[in-house]
Each structure stands twice: as structure tokens, then as C-alpha cells.
Short mmCIF file of N, CA, C and O and ligand atoms in Angstrom, two decimals:
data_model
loop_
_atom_site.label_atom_id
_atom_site.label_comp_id
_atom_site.label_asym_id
_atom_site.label_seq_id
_atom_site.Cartn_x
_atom_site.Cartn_y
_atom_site.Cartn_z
N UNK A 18 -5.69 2.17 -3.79
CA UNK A 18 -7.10 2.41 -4.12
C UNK A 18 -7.67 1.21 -4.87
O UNK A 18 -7.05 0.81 -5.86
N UNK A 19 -8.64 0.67 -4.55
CA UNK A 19 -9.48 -0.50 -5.04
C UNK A 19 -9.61 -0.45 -6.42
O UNK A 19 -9.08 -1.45 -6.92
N UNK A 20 -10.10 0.29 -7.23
CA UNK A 20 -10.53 0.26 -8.49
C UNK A 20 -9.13 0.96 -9.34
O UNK A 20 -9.39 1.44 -10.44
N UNK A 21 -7.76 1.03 -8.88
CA UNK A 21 -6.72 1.31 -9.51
C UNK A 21 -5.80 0.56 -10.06
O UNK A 21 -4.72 0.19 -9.60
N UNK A 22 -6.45 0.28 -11.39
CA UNK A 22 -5.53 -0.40 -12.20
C UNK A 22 -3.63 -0.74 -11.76
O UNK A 22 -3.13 -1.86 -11.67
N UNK A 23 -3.03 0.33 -11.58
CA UNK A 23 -1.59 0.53 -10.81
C UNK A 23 -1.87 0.04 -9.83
O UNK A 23 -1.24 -1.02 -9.75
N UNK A 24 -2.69 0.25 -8.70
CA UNK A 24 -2.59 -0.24 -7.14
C UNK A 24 -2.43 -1.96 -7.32
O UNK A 24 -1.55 -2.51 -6.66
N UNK A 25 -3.23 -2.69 -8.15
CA UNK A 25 -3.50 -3.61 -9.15
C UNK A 25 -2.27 -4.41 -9.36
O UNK A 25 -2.02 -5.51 -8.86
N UNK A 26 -1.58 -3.77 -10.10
CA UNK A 26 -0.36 -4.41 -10.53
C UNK A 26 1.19 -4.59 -9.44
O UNK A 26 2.14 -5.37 -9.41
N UNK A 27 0.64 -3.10 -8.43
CA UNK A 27 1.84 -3.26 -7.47
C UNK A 27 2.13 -4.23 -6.31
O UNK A 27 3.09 -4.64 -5.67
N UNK A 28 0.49 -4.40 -6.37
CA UNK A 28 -0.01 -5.49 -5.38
C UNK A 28 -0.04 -7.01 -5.74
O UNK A 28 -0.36 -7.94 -5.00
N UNK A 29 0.40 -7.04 -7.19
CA UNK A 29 0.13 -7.76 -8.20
C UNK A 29 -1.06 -8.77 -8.36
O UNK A 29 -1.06 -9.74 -9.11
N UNK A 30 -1.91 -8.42 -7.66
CA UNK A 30 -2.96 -8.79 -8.03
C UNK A 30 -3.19 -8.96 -9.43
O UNK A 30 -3.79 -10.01 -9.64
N UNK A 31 -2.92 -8.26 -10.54
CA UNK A 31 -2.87 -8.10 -11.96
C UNK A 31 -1.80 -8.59 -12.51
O UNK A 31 -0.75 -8.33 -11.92
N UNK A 32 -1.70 -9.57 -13.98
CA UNK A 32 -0.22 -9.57 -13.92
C UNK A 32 0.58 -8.45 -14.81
O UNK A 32 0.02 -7.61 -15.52
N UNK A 33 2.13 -8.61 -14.61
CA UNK A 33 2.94 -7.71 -15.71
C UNK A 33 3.97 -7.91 -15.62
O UNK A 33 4.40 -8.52 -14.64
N UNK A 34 4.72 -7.49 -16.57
CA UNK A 34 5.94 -7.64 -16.73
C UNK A 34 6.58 -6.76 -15.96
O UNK A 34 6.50 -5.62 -16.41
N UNK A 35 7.33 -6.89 -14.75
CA UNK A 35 8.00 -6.21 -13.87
C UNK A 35 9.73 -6.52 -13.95
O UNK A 35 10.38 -7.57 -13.89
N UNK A 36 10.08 -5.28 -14.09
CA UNK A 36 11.24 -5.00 -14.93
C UNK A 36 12.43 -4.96 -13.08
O UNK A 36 13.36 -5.71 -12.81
N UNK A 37 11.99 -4.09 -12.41
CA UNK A 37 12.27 -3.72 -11.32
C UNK A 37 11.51 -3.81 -10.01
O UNK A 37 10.30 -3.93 -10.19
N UNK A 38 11.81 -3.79 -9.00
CA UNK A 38 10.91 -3.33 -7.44
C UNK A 38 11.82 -3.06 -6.94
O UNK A 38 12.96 -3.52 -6.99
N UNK A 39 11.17 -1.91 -6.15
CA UNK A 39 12.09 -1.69 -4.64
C UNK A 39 11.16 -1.55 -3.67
O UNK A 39 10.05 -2.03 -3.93
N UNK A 40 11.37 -0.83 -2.24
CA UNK A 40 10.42 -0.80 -1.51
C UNK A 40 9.52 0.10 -1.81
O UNK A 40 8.38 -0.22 -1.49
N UNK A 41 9.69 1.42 -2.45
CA UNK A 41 8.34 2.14 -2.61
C UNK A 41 8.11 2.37 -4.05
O UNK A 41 7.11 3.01 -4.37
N UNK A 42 8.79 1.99 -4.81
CA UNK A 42 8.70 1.94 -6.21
C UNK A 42 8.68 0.17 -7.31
O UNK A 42 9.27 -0.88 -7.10
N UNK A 43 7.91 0.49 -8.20
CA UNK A 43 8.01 -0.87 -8.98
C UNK A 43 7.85 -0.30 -10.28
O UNK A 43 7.24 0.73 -10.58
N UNK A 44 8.66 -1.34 -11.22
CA UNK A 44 8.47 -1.21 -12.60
C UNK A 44 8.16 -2.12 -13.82
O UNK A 44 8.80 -3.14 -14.10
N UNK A 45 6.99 -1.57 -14.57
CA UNK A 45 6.98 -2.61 -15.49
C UNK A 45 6.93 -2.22 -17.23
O UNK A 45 7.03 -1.08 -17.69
N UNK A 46 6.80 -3.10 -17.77
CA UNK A 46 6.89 -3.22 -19.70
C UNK A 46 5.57 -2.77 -19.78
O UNK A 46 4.72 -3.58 -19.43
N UNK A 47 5.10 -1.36 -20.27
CA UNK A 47 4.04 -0.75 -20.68
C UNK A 47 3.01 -1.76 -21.92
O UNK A 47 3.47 -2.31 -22.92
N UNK A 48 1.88 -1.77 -21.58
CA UNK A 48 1.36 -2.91 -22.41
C UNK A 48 1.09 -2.60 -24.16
O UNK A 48 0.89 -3.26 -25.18
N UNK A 49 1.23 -1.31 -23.79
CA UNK A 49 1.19 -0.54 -25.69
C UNK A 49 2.08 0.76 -26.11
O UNK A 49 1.99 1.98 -26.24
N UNK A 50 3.27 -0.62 -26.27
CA UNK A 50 4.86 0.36 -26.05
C UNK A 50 4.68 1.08 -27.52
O UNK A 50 4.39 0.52 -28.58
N UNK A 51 4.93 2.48 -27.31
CA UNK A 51 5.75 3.49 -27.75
C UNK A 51 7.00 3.84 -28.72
O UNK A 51 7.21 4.52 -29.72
N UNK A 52 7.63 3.06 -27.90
CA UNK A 52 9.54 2.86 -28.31
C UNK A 52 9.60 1.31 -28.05
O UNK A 52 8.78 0.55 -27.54
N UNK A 53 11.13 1.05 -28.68
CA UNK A 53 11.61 -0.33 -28.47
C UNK A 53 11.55 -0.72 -27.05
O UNK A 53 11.57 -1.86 -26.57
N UNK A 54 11.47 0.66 -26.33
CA UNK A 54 11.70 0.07 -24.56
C UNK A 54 11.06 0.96 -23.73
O UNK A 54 11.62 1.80 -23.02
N UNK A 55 9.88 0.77 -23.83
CA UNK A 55 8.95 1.78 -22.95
C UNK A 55 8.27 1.26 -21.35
O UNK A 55 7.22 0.63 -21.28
N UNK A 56 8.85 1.55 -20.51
CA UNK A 56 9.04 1.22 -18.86
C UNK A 56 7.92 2.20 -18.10
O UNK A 56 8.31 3.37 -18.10
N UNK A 57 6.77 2.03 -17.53
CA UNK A 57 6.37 2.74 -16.46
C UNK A 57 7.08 2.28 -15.11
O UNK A 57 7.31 1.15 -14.68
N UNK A 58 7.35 3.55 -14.58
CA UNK A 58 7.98 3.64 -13.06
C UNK A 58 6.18 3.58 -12.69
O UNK A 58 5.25 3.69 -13.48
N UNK A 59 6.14 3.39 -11.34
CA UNK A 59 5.06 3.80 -10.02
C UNK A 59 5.24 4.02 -9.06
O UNK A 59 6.32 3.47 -8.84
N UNK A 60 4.82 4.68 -7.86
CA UNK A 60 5.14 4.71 -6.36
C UNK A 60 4.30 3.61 -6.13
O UNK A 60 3.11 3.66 -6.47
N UNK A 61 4.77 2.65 -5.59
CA UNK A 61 3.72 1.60 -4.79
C UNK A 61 2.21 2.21 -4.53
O UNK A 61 1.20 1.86 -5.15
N UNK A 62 2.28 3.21 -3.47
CA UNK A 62 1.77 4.10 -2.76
C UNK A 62 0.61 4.90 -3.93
O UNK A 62 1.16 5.23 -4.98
N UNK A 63 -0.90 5.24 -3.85
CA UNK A 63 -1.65 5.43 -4.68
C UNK A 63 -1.30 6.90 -4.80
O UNK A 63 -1.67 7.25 -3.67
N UNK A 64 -0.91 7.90 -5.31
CA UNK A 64 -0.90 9.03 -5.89
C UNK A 64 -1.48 9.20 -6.87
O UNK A 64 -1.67 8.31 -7.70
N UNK A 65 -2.09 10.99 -7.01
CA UNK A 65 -2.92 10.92 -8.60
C UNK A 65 -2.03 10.99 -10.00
O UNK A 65 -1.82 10.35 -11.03
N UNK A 66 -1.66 12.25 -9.29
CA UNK A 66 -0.95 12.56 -10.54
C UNK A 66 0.73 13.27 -9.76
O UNK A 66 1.22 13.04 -8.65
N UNK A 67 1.35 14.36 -11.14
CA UNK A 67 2.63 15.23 -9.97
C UNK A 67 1.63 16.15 -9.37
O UNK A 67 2.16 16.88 -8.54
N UNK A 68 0.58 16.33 -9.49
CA UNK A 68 -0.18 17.48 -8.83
C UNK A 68 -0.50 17.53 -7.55
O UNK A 68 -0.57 18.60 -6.94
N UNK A 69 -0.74 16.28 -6.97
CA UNK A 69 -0.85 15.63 -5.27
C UNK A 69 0.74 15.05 -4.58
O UNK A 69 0.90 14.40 -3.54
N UNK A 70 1.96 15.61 -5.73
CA UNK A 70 3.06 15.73 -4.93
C UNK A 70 2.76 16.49 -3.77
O UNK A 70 1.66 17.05 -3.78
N UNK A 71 3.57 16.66 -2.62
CA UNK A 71 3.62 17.32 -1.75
C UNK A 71 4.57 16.85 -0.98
O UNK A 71 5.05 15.72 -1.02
N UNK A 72 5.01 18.28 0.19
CA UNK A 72 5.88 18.23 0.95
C UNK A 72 6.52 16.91 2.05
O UNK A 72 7.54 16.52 2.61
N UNK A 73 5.05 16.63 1.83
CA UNK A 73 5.24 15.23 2.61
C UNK A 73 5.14 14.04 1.90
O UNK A 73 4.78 13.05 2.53
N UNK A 74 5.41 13.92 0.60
CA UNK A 74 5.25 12.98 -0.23
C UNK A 74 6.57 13.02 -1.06
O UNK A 74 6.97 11.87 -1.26
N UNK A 75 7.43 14.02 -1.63
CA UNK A 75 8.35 14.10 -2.63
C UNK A 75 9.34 13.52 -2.78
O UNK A 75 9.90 13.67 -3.86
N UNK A 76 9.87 12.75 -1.88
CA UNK A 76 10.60 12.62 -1.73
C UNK A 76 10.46 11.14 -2.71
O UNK A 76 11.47 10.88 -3.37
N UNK A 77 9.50 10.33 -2.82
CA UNK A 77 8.99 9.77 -4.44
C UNK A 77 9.40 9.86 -5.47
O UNK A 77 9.92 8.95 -6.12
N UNK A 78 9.15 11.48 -5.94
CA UNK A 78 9.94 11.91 -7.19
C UNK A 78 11.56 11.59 -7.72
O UNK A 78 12.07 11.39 -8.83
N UNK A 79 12.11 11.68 -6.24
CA UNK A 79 13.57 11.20 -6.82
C UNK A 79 13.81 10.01 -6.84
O UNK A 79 14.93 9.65 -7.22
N UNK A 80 12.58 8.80 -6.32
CA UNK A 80 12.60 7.52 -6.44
C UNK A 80 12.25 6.86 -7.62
O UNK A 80 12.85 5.84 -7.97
N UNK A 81 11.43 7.28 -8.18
CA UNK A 81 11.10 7.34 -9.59
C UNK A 81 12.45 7.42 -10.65
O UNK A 81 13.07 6.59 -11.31
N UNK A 82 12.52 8.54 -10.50
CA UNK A 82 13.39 9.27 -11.32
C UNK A 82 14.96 8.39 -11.38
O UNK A 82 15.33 8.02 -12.49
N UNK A 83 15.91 8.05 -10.12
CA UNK A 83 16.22 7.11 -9.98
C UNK A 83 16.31 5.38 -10.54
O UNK A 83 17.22 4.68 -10.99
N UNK A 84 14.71 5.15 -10.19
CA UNK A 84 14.85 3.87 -10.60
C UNK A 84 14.91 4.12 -12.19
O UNK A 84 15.33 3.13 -12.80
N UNK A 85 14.65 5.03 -12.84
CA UNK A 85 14.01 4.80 -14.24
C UNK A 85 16.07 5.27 -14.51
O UNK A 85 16.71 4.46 -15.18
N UNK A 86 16.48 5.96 -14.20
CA UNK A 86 17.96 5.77 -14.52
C UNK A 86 18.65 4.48 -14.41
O UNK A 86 19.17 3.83 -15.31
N UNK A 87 18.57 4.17 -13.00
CA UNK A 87 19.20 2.45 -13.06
C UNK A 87 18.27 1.44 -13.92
O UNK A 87 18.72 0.29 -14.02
N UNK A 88 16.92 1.74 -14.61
CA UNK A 88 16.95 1.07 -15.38
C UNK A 88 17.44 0.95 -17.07
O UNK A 88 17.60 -0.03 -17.79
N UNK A 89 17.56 2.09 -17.26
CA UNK A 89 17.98 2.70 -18.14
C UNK A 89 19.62 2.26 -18.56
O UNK A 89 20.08 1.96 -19.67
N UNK A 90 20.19 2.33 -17.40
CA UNK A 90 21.52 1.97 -17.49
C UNK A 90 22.13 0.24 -17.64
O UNK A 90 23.19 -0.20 -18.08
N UNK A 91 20.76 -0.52 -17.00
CA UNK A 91 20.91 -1.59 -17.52
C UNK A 91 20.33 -2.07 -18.68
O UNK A 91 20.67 -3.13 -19.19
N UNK A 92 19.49 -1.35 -19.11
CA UNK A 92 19.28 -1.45 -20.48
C UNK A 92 20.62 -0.85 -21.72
O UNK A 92 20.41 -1.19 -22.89
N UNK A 93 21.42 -0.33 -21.55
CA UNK A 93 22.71 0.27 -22.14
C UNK A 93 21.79 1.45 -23.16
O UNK A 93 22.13 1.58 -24.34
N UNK A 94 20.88 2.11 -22.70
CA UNK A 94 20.27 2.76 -23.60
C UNK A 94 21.49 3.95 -23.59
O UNK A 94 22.25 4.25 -22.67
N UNK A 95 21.41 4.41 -24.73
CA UNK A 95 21.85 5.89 -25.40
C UNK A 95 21.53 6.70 -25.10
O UNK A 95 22.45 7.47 -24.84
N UNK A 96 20.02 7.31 -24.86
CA UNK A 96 19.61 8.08 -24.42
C UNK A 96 18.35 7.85 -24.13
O UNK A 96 18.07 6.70 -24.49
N UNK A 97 17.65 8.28 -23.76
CA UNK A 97 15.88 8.20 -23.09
C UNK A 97 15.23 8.98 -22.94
O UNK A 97 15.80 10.06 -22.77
N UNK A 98 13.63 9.02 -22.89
CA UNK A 98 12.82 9.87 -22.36
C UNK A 98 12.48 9.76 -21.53
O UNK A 98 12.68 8.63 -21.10
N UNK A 99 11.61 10.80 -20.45
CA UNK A 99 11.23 10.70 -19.41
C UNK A 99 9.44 11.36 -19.61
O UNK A 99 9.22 12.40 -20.23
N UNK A 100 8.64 10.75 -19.13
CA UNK A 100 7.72 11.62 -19.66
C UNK A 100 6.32 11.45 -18.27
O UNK A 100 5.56 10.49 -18.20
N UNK A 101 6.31 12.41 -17.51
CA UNK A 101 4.78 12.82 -16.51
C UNK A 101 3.54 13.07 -17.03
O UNK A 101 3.29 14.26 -17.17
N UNK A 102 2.47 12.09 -17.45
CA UNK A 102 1.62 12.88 -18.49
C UNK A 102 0.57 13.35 -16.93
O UNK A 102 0.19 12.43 -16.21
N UNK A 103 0.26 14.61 -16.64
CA UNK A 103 -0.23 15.10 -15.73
C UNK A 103 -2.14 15.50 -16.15
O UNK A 103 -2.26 16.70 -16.41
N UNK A 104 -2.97 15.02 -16.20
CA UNK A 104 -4.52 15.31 -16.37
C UNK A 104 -4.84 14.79 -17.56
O UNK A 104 -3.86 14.32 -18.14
N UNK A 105 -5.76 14.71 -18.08
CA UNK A 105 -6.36 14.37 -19.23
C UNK A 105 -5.92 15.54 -20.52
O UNK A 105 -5.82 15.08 -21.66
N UNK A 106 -5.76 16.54 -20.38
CA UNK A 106 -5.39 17.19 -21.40
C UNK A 106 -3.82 17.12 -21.80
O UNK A 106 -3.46 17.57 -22.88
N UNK A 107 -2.99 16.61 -21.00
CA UNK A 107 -1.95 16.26 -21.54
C UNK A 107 -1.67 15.05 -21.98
O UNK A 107 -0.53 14.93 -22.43
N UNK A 108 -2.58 13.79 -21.99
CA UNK A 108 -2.87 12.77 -22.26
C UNK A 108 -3.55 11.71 -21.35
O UNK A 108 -4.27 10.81 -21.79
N UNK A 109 -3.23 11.90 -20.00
CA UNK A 109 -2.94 11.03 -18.68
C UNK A 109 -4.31 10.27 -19.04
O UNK A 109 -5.05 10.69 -19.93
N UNK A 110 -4.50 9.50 -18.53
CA UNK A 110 -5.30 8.07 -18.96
C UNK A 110 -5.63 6.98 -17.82
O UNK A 110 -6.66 6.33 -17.64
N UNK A 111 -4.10 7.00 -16.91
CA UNK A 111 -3.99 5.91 -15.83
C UNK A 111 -3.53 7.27 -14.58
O UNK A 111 -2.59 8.06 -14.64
N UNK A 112 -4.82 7.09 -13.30
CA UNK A 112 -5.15 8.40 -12.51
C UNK A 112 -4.21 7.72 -11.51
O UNK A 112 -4.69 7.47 -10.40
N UNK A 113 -2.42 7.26 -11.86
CA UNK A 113 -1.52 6.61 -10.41
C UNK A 113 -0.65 7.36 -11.34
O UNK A 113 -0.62 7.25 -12.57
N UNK A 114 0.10 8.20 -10.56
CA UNK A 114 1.16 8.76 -10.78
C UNK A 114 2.02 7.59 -11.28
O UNK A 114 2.04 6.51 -10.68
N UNK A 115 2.90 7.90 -12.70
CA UNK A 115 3.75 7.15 -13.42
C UNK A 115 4.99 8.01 -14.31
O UNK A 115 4.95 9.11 -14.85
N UNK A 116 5.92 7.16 -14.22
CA UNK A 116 6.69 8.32 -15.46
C UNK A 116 7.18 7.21 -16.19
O UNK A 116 7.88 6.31 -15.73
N UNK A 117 6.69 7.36 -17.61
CA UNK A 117 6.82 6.36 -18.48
C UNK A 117 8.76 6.90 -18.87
O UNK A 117 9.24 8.03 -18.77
N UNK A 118 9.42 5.69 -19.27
CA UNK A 118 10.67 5.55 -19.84
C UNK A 118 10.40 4.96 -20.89
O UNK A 118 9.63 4.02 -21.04
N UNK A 119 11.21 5.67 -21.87
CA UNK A 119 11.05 5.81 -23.48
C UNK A 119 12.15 5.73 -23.60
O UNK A 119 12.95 6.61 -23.29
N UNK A 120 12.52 4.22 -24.27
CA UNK A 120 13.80 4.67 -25.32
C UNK A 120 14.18 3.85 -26.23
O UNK A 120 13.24 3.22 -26.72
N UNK A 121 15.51 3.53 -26.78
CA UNK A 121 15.73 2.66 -28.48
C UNK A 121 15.21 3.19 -29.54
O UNK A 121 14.87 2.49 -30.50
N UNK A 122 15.09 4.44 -29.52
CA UNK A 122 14.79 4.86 -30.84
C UNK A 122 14.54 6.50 -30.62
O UNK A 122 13.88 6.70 -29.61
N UNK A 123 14.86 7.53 -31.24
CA UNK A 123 15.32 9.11 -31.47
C UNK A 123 14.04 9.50 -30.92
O UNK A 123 13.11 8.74 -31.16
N UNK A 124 13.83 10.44 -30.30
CA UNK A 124 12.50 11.32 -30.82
C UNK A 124 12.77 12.75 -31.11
O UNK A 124 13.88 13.28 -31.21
N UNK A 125 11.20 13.46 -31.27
CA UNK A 125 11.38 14.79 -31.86
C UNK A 125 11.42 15.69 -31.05
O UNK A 125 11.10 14.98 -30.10
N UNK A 126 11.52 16.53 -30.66
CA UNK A 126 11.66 18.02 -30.05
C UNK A 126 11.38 19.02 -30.96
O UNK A 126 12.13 19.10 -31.93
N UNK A 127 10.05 20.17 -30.83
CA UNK A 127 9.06 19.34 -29.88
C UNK A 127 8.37 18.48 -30.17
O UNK A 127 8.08 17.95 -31.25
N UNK A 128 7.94 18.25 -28.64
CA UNK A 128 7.06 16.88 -28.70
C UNK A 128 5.93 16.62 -29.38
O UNK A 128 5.57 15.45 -29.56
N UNK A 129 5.03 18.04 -30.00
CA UNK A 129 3.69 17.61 -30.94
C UNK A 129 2.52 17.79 -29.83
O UNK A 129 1.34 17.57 -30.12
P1 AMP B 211 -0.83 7.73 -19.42
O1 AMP B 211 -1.56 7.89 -20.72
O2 AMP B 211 0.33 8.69 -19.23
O3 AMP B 211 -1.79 7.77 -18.24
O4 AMP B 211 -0.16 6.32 -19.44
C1 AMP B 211 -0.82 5.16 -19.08
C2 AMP B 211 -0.05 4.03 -19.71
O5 AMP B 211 -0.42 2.83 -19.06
C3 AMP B 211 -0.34 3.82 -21.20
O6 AMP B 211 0.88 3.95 -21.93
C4 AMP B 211 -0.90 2.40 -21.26
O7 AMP B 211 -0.47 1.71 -22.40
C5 AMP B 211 -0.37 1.79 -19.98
N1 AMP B 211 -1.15 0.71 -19.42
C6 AMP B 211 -2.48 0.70 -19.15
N2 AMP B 211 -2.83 -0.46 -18.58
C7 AMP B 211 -1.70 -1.18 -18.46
C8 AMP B 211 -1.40 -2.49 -17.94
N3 AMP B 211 -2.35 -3.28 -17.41
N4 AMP B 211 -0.11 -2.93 -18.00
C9 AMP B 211 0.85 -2.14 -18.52
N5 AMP B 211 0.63 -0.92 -19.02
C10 AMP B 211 -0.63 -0.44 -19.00
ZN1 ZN B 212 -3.37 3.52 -7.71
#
């Protein structure tokens, strides 16, 4: 999508720090990290949110999910977060499906 910041960066038209790529997924260094090591995954591919998952699309989710483990693992992290912020009331901000990776440092349960 033209005016999508993510479409933007996958295309790299924009620059960033890209941690990872594969063919339908890319990853980069979130620009207002969180944790010591905060990673957005993306599907290449413009999605909104998990809400325009679908049957014919899901198969994404475990690509995501995936890459953000093998990155994780080369980072030697301890443990991590995983986090879908889905609409504006749960925070969401950037309308391209992302799952930010959080980690180097504890968090709380719950989340607040
Ligand atoms: P969310 O609030 O879940 O939609 O997350 C969007 C995330 O994108 C935020 O953590 C922002 O800091 C991050 N972000 C926005 N623009 C950029 C950019 N150009 N490069 C890297 N991260 C970005
Ligand atoms: Zn997009």
C-alpha cells in the first residue's frame, strides 16, 4: 500500500535497520525501542492487522512467529516477548500487521 510506512521499509524505499529477510517476511530495530532489543517482524505483503488474517493468508503467522524465534536465538536472549498490538485501543499505531520482539530485560505480568 502506497502511503504504508511498513510497505515503505520492506520495499526499502525507507531506510532501517534490518535485522533479518526472508521471502515473505523482514525484520527490523524498532525506532523507539522498549527493551534492550526490541525487533518488529512484518509480512512483506500489506496486511492490517491479526484481524484480516485469514484462511488464505495464515500461514504468515507462523512466519512471523518463526522468524522472531530464530531471531531471538541469535540474539542468545533468555527469554522474550512477543507482542500483536491489534486496533487502536490496544495501542496499534502502524495499520501493517507486526509482532514486535521484546527482550534483555524482565517484564511484568500483567501487562498494565
Ligand atoms: P504499534 O504501536 O504496535 O503499531 O507499533 C508500531 C511500532 O513501529 C512502534 O513501536 C514504533 O516505534 C515503530 N515505528 C514506527 N515507525 C518506524 C520506523 N520508521 N522504523 C522503525 N520502527 C518504527
Ligand atoms: Zn503496509
Amino acid at each position: 500500500m502506497d502511503s504504508c510506512i511498513f510497505c515503505k521499509i520492506a520495499k526499502k524505499e525507507i531506510p532501517s535497520e534490518i535485522v533479518l529477510e526472508k521471502d515473505e517476511v523482514i525484520a527490523f530495530k524498532d525506532l523507539s525501542p522498549q527493551a534492550p532489543f526490541h525487533i518488529l517482524i512484518i509480512p512483506k505483503l500489506h496486511i492490517k492487522s491479526t484481524q484480516d488474517i485469514s484462511d488464505a493468508n495464515s500461514s504468515i503467522a507462523g512466519k512471523l512467529i518463526l522468524a522472531a524465534s530464530e531471531i531471538a536465538k541469535d540474539l542468545k536472549l533468555e527469554g522474550y516477548r512477543l507482542v500483536f498490538n491489534c486496533n487502536e485501543i490496544a495501542g496499534q499505531t502502524v495499520f501493517h500487521l507486526h509482532c514486535h520482539l521484546l527482550g534483555g530485560r524482565r517484564f511484568a505480568w500483567p501487562p498494565g
